[in-house]
Short mmCIF file of C-alpha atoms and ligand atoms in Angstrom, two decimals:
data_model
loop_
_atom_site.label_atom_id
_atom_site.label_comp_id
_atom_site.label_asym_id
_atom_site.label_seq_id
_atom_site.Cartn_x
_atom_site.Cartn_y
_atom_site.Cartn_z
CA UNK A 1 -16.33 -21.93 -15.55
CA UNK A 2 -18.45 -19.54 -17.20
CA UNK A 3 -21.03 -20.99 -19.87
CA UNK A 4 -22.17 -19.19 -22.91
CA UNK A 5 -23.90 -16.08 -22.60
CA UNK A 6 -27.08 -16.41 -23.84
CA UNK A 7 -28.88 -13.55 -26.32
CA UNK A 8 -31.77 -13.91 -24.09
CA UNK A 9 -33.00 -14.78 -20.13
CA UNK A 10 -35.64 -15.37 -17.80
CA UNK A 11 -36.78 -12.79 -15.20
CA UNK A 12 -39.45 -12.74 -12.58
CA UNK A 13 -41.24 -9.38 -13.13
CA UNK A 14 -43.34 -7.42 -10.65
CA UNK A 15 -46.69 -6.93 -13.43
CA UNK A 16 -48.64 -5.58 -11.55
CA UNK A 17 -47.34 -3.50 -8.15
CA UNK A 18 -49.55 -2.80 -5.73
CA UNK A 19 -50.42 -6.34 -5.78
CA UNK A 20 -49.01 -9.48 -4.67
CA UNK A 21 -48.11 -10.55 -8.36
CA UNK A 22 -45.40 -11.78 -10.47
CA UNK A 23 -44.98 -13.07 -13.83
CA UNK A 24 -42.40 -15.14 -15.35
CA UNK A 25 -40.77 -13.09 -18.73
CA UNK A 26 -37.91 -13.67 -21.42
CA UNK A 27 -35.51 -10.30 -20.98
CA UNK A 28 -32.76 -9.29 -23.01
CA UNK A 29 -29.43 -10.50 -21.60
CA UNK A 30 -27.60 -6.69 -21.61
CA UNK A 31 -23.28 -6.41 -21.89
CA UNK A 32 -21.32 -4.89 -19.32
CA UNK A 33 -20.57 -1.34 -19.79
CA UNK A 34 -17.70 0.11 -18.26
CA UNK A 35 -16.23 -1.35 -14.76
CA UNK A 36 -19.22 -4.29 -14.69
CA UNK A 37 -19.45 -7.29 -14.39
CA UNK A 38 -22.40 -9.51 -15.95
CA UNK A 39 -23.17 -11.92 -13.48
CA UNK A 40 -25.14 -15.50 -13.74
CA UNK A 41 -27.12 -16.01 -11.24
CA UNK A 42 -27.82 -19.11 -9.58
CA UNK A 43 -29.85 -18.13 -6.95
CA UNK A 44 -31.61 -14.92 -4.54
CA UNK A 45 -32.71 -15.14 -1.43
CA UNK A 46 -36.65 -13.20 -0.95
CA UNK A 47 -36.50 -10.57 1.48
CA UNK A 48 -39.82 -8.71 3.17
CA UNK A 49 -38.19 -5.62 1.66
CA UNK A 50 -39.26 -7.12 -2.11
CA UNK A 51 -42.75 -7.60 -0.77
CA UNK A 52 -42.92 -3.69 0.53
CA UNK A 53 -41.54 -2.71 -2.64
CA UNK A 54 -43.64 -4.97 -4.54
CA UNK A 55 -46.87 -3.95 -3.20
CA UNK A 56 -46.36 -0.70 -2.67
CA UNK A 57 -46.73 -0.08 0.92
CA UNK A 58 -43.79 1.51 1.73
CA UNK A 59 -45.22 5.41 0.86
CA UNK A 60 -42.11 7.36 1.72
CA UNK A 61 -40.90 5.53 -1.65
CA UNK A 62 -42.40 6.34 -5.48
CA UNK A 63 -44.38 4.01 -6.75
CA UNK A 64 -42.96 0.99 -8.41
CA UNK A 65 -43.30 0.92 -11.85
CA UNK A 66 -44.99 -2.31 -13.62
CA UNK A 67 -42.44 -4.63 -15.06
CA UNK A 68 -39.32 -4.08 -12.16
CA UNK A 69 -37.26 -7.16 -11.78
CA UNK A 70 -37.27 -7.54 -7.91
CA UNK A 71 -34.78 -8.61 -5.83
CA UNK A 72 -31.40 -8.17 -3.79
CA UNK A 73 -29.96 -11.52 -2.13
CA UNK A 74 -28.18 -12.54 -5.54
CA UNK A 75 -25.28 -15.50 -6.00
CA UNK A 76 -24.09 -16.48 -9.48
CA UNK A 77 -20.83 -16.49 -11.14
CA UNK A 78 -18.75 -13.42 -13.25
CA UNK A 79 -20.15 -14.11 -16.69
CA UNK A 80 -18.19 -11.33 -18.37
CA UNK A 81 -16.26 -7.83 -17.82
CA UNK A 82 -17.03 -4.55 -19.01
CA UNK A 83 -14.26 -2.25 -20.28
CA UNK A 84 -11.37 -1.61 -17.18
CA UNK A 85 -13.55 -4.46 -14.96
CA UNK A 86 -10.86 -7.07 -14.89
CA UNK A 87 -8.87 -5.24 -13.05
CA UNK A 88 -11.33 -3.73 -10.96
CA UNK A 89 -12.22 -7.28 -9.92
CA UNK A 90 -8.67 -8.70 -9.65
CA UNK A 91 -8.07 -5.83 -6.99
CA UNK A 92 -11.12 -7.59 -5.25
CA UNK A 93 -9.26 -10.95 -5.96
CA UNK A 94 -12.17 -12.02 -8.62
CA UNK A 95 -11.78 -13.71 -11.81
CA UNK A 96 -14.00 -14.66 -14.72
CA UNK A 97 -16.74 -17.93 -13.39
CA UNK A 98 -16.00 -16.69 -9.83
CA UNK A 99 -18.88 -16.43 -7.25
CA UNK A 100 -20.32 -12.70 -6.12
CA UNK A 101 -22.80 -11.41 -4.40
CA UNK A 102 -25.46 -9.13 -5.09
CA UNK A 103 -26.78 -7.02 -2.45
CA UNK A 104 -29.81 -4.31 -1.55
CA UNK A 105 -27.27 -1.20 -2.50
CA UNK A 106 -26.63 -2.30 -6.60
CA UNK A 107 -23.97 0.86 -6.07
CA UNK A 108 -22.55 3.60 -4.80
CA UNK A 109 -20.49 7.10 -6.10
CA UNK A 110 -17.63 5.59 -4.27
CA UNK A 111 -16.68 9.51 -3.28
CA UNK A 112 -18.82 11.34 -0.94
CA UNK A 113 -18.59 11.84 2.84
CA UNK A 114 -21.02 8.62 3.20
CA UNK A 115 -19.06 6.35 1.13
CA UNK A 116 -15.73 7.58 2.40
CA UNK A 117 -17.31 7.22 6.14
CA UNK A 118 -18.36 3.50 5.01
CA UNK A 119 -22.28 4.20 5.25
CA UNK A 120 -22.97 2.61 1.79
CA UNK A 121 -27.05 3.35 2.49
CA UNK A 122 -26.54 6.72 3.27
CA UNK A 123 -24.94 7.65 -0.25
CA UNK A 124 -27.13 9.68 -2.36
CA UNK A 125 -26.55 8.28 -5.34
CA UNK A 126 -26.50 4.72 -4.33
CA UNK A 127 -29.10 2.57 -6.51
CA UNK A 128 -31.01 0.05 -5.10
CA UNK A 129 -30.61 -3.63 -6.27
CA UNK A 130 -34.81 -4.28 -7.55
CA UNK A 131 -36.21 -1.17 -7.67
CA UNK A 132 -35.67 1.23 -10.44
CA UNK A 133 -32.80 -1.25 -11.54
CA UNK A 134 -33.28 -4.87 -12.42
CA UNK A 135 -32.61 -6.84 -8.69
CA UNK A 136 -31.66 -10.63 -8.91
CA UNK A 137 -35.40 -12.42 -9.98
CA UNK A 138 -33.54 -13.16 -12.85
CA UNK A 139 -30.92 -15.37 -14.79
CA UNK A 140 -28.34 -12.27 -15.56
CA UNK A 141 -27.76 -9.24 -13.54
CA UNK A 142 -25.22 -6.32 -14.23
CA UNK A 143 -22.92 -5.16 -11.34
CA UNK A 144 -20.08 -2.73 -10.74
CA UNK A 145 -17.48 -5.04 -10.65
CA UNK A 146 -15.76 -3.35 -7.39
CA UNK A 147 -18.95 -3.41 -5.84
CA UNK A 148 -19.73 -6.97 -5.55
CA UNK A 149 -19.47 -9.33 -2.50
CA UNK A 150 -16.78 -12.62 -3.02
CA UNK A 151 -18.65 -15.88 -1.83
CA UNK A 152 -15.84 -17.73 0.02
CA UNK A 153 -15.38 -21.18 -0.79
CA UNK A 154 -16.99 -24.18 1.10
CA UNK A 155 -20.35 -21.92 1.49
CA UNK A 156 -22.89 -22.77 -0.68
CA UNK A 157 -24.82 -20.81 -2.93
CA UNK A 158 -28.22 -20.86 -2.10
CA UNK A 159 -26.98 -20.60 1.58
CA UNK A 160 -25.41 -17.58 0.92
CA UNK A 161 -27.48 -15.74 -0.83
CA UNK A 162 -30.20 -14.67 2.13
CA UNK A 163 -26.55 -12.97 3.50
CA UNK A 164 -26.11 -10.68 1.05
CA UNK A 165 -28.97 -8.44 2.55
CA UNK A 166 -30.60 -10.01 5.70
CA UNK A 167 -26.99 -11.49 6.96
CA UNK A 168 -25.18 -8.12 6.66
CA UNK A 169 -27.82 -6.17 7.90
CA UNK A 170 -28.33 -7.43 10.92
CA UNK A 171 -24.54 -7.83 11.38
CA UNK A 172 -24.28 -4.33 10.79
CA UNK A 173 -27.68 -3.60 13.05
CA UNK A 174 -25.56 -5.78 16.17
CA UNK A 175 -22.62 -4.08 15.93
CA UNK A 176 -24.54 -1.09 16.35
CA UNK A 177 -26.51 -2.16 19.31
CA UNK A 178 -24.06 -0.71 22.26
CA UNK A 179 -24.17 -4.36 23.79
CA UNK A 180 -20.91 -6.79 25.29
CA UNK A 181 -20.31 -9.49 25.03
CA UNK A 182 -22.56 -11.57 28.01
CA UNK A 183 -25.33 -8.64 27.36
CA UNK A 184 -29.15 -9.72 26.85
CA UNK A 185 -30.34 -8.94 23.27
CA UNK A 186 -33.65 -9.22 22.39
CA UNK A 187 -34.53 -10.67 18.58
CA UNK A 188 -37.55 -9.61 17.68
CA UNK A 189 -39.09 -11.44 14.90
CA UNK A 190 -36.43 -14.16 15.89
CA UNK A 191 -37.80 -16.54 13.48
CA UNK A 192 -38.15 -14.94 10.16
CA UNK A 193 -35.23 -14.26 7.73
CA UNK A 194 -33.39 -11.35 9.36
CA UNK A 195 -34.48 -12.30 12.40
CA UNK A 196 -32.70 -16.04 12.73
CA UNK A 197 -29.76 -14.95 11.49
CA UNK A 198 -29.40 -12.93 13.76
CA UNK A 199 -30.49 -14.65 16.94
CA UNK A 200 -26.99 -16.99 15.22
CA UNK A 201 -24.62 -14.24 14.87
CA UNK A 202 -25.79 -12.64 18.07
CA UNK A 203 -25.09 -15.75 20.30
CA UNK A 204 -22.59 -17.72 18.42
CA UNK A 205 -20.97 -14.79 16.59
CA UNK A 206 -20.56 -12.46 19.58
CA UNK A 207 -21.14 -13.99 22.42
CA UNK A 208 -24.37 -11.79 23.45
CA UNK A 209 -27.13 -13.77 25.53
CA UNK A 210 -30.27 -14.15 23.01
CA UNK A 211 -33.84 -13.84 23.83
CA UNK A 212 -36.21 -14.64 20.92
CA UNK A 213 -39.61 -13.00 19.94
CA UNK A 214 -42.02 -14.17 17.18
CA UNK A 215 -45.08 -16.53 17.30
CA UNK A 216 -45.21 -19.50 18.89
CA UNK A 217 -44.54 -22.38 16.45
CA UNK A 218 -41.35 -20.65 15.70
CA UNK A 219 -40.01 -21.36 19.26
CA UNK A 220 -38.44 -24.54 18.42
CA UNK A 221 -36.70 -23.26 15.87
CA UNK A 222 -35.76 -20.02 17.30
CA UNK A 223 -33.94 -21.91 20.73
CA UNK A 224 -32.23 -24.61 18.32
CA UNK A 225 -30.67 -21.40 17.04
CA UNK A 226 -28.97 -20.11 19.92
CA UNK A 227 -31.80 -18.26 22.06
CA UNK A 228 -31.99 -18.63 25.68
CA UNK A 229 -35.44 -17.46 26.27
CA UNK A 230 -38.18 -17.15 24.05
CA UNK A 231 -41.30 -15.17 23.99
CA UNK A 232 -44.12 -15.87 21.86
CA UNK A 233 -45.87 -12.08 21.03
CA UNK A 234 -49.55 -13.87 20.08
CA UNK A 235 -49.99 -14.74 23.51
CA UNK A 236 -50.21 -11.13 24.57
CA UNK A 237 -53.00 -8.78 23.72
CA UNK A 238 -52.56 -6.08 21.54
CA UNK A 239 -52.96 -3.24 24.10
CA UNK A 240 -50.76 -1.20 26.49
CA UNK A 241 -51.92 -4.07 29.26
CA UNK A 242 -50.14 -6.80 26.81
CA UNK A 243 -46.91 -4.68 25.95
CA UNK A 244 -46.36 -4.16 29.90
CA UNK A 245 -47.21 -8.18 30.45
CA UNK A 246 -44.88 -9.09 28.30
CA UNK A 247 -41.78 -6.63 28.99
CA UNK A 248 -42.43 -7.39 32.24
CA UNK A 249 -41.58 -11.13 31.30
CA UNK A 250 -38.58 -10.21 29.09
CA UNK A 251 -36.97 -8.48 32.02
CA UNK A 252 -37.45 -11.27 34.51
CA UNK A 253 -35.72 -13.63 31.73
CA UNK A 254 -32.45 -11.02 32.32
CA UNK A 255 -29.78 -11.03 34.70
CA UNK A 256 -31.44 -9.68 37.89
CA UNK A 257 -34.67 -9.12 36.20
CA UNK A 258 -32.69 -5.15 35.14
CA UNK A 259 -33.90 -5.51 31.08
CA UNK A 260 -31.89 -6.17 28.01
CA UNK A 261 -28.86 -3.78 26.81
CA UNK A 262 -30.53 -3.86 23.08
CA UNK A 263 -33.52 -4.99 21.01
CA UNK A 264 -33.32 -5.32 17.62
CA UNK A 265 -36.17 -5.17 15.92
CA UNK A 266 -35.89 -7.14 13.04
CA UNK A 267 -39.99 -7.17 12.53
CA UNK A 268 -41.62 -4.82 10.00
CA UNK A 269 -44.34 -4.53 13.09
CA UNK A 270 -45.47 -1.41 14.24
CA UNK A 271 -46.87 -3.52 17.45
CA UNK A 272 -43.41 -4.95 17.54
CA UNK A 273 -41.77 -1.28 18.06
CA UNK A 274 -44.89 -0.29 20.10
CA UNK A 275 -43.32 -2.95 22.86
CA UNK A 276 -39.59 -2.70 22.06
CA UNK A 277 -38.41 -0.07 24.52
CA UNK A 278 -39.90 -1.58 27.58
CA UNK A 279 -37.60 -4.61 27.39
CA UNK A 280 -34.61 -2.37 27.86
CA UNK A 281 -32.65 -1.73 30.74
CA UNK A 282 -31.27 1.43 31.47
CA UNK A 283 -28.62 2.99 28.99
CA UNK A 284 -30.36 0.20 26.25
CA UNK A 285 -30.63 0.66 23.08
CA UNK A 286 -33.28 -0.16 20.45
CA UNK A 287 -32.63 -0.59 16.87
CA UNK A 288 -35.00 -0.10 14.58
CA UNK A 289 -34.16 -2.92 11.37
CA UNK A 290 -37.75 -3.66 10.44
CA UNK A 291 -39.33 -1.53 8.23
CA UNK A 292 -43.61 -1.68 8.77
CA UNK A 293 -45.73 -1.28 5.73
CA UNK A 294 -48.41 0.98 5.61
CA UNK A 295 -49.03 4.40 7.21
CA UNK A 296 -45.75 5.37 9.06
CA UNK A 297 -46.49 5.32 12.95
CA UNK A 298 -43.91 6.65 15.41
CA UNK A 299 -42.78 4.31 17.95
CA UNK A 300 -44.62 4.11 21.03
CA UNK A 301 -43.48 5.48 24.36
CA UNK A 302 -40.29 7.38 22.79
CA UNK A 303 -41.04 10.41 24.97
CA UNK A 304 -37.89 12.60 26.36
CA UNK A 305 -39.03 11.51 29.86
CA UNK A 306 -38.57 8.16 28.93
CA UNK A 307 -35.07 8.48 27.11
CA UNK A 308 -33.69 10.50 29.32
CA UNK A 309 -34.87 8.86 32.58
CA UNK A 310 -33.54 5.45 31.55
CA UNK A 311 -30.81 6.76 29.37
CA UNK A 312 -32.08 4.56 26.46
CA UNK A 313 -31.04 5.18 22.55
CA UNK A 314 -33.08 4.96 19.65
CA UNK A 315 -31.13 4.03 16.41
CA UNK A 316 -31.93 2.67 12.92
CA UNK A 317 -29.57 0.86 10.63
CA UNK A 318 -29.49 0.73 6.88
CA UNK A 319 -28.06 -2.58 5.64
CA UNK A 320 -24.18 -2.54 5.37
CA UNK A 321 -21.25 -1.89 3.66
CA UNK A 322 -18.79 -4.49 1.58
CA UNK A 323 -16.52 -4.76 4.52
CA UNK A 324 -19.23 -5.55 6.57
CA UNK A 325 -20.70 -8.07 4.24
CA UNK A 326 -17.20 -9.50 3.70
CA UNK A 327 -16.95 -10.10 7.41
CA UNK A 328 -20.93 -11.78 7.09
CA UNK A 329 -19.89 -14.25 4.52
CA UNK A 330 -16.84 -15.39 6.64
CA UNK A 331 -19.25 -16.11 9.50
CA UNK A 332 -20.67 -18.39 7.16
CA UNK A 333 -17.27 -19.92 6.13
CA UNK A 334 -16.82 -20.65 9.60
CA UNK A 335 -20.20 -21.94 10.10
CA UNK A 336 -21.27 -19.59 12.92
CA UNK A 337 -24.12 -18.60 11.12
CA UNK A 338 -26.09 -20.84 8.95
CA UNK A 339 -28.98 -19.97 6.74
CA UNK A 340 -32.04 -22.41 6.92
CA UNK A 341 -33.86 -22.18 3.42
CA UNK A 342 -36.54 -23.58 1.53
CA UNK A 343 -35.51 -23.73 -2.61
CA UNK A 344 -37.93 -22.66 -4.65
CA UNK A 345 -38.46 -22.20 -8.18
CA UNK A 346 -39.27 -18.95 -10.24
CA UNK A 347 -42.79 -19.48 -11.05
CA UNK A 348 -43.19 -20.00 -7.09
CA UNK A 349 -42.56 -16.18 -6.24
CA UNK A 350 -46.15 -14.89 -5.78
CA UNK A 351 -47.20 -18.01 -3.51
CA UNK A 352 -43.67 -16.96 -1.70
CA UNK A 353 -44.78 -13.30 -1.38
CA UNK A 354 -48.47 -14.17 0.19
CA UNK A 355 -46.83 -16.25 2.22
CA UNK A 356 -44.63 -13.66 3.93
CA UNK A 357 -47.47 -11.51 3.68
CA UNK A 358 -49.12 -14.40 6.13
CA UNK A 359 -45.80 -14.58 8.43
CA UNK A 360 -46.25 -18.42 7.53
CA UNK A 361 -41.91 -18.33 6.92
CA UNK A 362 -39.80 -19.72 8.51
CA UNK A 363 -35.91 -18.56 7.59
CA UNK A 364 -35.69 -18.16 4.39
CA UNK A 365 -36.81 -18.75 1.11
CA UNK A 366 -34.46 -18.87 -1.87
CA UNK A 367 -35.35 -18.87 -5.34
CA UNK A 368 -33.60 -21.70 -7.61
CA UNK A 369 -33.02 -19.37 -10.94
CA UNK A 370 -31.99 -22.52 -13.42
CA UNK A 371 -35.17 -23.65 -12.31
CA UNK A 372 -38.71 -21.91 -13.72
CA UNK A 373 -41.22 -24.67 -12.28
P1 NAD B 1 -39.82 -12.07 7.53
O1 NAD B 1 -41.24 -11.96 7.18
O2 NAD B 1 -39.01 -13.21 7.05
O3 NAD B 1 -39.65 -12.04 9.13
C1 NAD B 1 -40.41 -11.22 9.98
C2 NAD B 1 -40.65 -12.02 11.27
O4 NAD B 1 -41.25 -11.15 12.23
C3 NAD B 1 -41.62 -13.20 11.08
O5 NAD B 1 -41.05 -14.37 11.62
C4 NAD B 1 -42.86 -12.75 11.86
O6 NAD B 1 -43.56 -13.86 12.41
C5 NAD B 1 -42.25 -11.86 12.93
N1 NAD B 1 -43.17 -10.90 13.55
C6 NAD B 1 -44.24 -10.27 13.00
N2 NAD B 1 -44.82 -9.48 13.92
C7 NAD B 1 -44.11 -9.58 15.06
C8 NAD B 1 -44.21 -9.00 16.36
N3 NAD B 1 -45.19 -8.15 16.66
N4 NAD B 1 -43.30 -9.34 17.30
C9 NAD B 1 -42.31 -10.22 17.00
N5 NAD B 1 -42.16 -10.82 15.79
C10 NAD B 1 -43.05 -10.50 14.83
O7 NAD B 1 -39.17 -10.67 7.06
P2 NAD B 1 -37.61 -10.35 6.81
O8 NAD B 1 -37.29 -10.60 5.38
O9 NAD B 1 -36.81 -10.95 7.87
O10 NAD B 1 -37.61 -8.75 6.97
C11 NAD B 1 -37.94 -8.18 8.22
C12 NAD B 1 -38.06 -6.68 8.13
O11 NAD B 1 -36.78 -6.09 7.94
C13 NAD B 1 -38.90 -6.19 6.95
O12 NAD B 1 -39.66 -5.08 7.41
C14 NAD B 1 -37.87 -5.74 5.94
O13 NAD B 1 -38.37 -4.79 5.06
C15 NAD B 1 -36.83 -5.16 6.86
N6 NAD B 1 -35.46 -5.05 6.33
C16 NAD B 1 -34.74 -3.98 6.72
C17 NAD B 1 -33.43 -3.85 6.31
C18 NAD B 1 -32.60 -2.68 6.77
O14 NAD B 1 -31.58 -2.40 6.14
N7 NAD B 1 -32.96 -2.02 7.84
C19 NAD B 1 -32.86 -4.82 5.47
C20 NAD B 1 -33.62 -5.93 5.11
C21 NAD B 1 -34.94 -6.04 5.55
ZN1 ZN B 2 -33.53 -7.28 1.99
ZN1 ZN B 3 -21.39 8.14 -2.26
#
């Protein structure tokens, strides 16, 4: 059940974006306004999209101001209810010390075309869970109560909590991808955190036949996931003459050698785009999931000729919606997808962060919030 709510809590703080740096700070534990839920967090998964957010290096975004709480994979119990948010969560079937979710979109208007059409991402006046609102680095966290995700019972916490942004959006990103069942999909970045759960929900989820990028000493991991094939992208030069070598091999891994019917990039790798579409076979379709820091850089080789000669499809996705991260968490309940985490305490966060900035993880890693060293 619910413990005492305390006057006061820990948060990891971004002090000084731009930079990979984080600082461990006592916040002000704030009471639920109207329709929210105060939720105690246990623990939040660290996505790459804290580290571009963090450091600034996503520029089609304002600058992140110095003291944000980051991030957006939160699990924790209902602490206490706002004004009119019992019921709210009771229509959810939530009570007071059950476990939510916190996820990349904090909330939405709940009334425009986007929300109505289920494209939570796409409302404009969704807020973001870590930037310009305090994300889940932290022991307390406000949510609309109608707006959080129920953790079903039997999955753990700190295995949950990388689902509440890098499950769901690649769940969302397959369902997307145009491919049946039996189809080759290409995963690449197959061994980071988007990227093996969704080589998992791809193969055992939906039946779709995987074939894994990333860098070598992620193979092992990447096959005991589900892939078939596996590719490792730092055996092939940079250039034009490596991008051809190596969709060349992708396409002899497929049935008849004809290319895959999607690639989802789940890579925030320019390079990684630069080579997607030439895994595809014709009427394929790439989605774009990774988000590159730096200098945007349009993706190489999407000319009409190309398109329209092959028939291919270029789409991006945008997380996903509560049905969609609903449906996530029950893949998890019925063990078709399983996170693979390292725990970590707070004060770890910045040797986390350079560490993804290195590509030295593997899975996940998930911060232990009752724990600060
Ligand atoms: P991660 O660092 O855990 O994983 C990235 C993986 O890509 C690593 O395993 C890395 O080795 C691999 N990689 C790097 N370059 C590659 C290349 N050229 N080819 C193949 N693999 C390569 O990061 P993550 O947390 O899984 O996030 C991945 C990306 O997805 C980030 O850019 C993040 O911002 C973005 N993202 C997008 C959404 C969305 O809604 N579209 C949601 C969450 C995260
Ligand atoms: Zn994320
Ligand atoms: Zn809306």
């Amino acid at each position: 059940m619910a413990s005492p709510i305390p006057t006061h809590h820990k948060a990891v703080v971004y002090d000084k974006p731009g930079e990979i740096s984080t600082r461990i700070e006592t916040v002000e534990t704030p009471a639920p306004g109207a329709g929210q839920v105060l939720v105690h967090l246990t623990h939040s998964g660290v996505c790459s999209s804290d580290h571009g957010i963090m450091t600034n290096q996503w520029t089609h975004l304002p600058p992140t101001p110095a003291g944000q709480v980051g991030g957006h994979e939160g699990v924790g119990i209902i602490a206490a209810f706002g004004a009119g948010a019992e019921a709210a969560a009771a229509a959810g079937g939530l009570k007071l010390g059950d476990r939510v979710g916190i996820k990349w979109i904090a909330s939405i208007c709940g009334a425009c075309i986007a929300c109505l059409a289920g494209r939570d991402a796409m409302c404009p006046a969704a807020q973001v869970s870590g930037f310009y609102l305090p994300g889940t680095f932290q022991q307390y966290v406000l949510a609309p109560a109608n707006y959080v995700t129920p953790i079903p019972e039997g999955v753990p916490s700190d295995l949950a909590a990388p689902l509440l942004c890098g499950g769901v959006t690649v769940y969302a990103a397959l369902k997307k991808s145009r491919a049946q069942p039996g189809d080759h999909v290409v995963i690449s970045g197959a061994g980071g955190g988007l990227g093996h759960l969704a080589v998992q929900i791809a193969s055992r989820g939906m039946g779709f036949r995987v074939i894994g990028i990333d860098s070598g000493e992620k193979e092992e991991f990447v096959r005991s996931l589900g892939a078939e094939a596996f590719f490792d992208m730092t055996k092939y030069s940079r250039d034009q003459a490596g991008s051809d070598k190596l969709a060349e091999d992708v396409k002899a891994a497929t049935l008849r050698g004809v290319g895959a019917a999607s690639v989802i990039v789940c890579a925030g790798s320019n390079p990684a785009y630069g080579q997607a579409l030439g895994f595809l076979g014709f009427g394929g379709t790439l989605v774009c999931v990774g988000l590159p820091e730096g200098a945007p850089v349009p993706i190489a080789g999407a000319f009409p000729g190309n398109l329209v000669g092959r028939e291919l499809a270029i789409i991006g996705s945008a997380v996903g919606n509560r049905k969609e991260a609903i449906e996530t968490l029950d893949l998890a309940a019925r063990e078709v997808v399983k996170t693979h985490f390292v725990l970590e305490p707070m004060s770890k966060l910045t040797d986390v962060f350079e560490r993804m900035g290195r590509m030295e993880l593997q899975g996940r890693v998930v911060l232990d919030l009752s724990r600060e060293y």
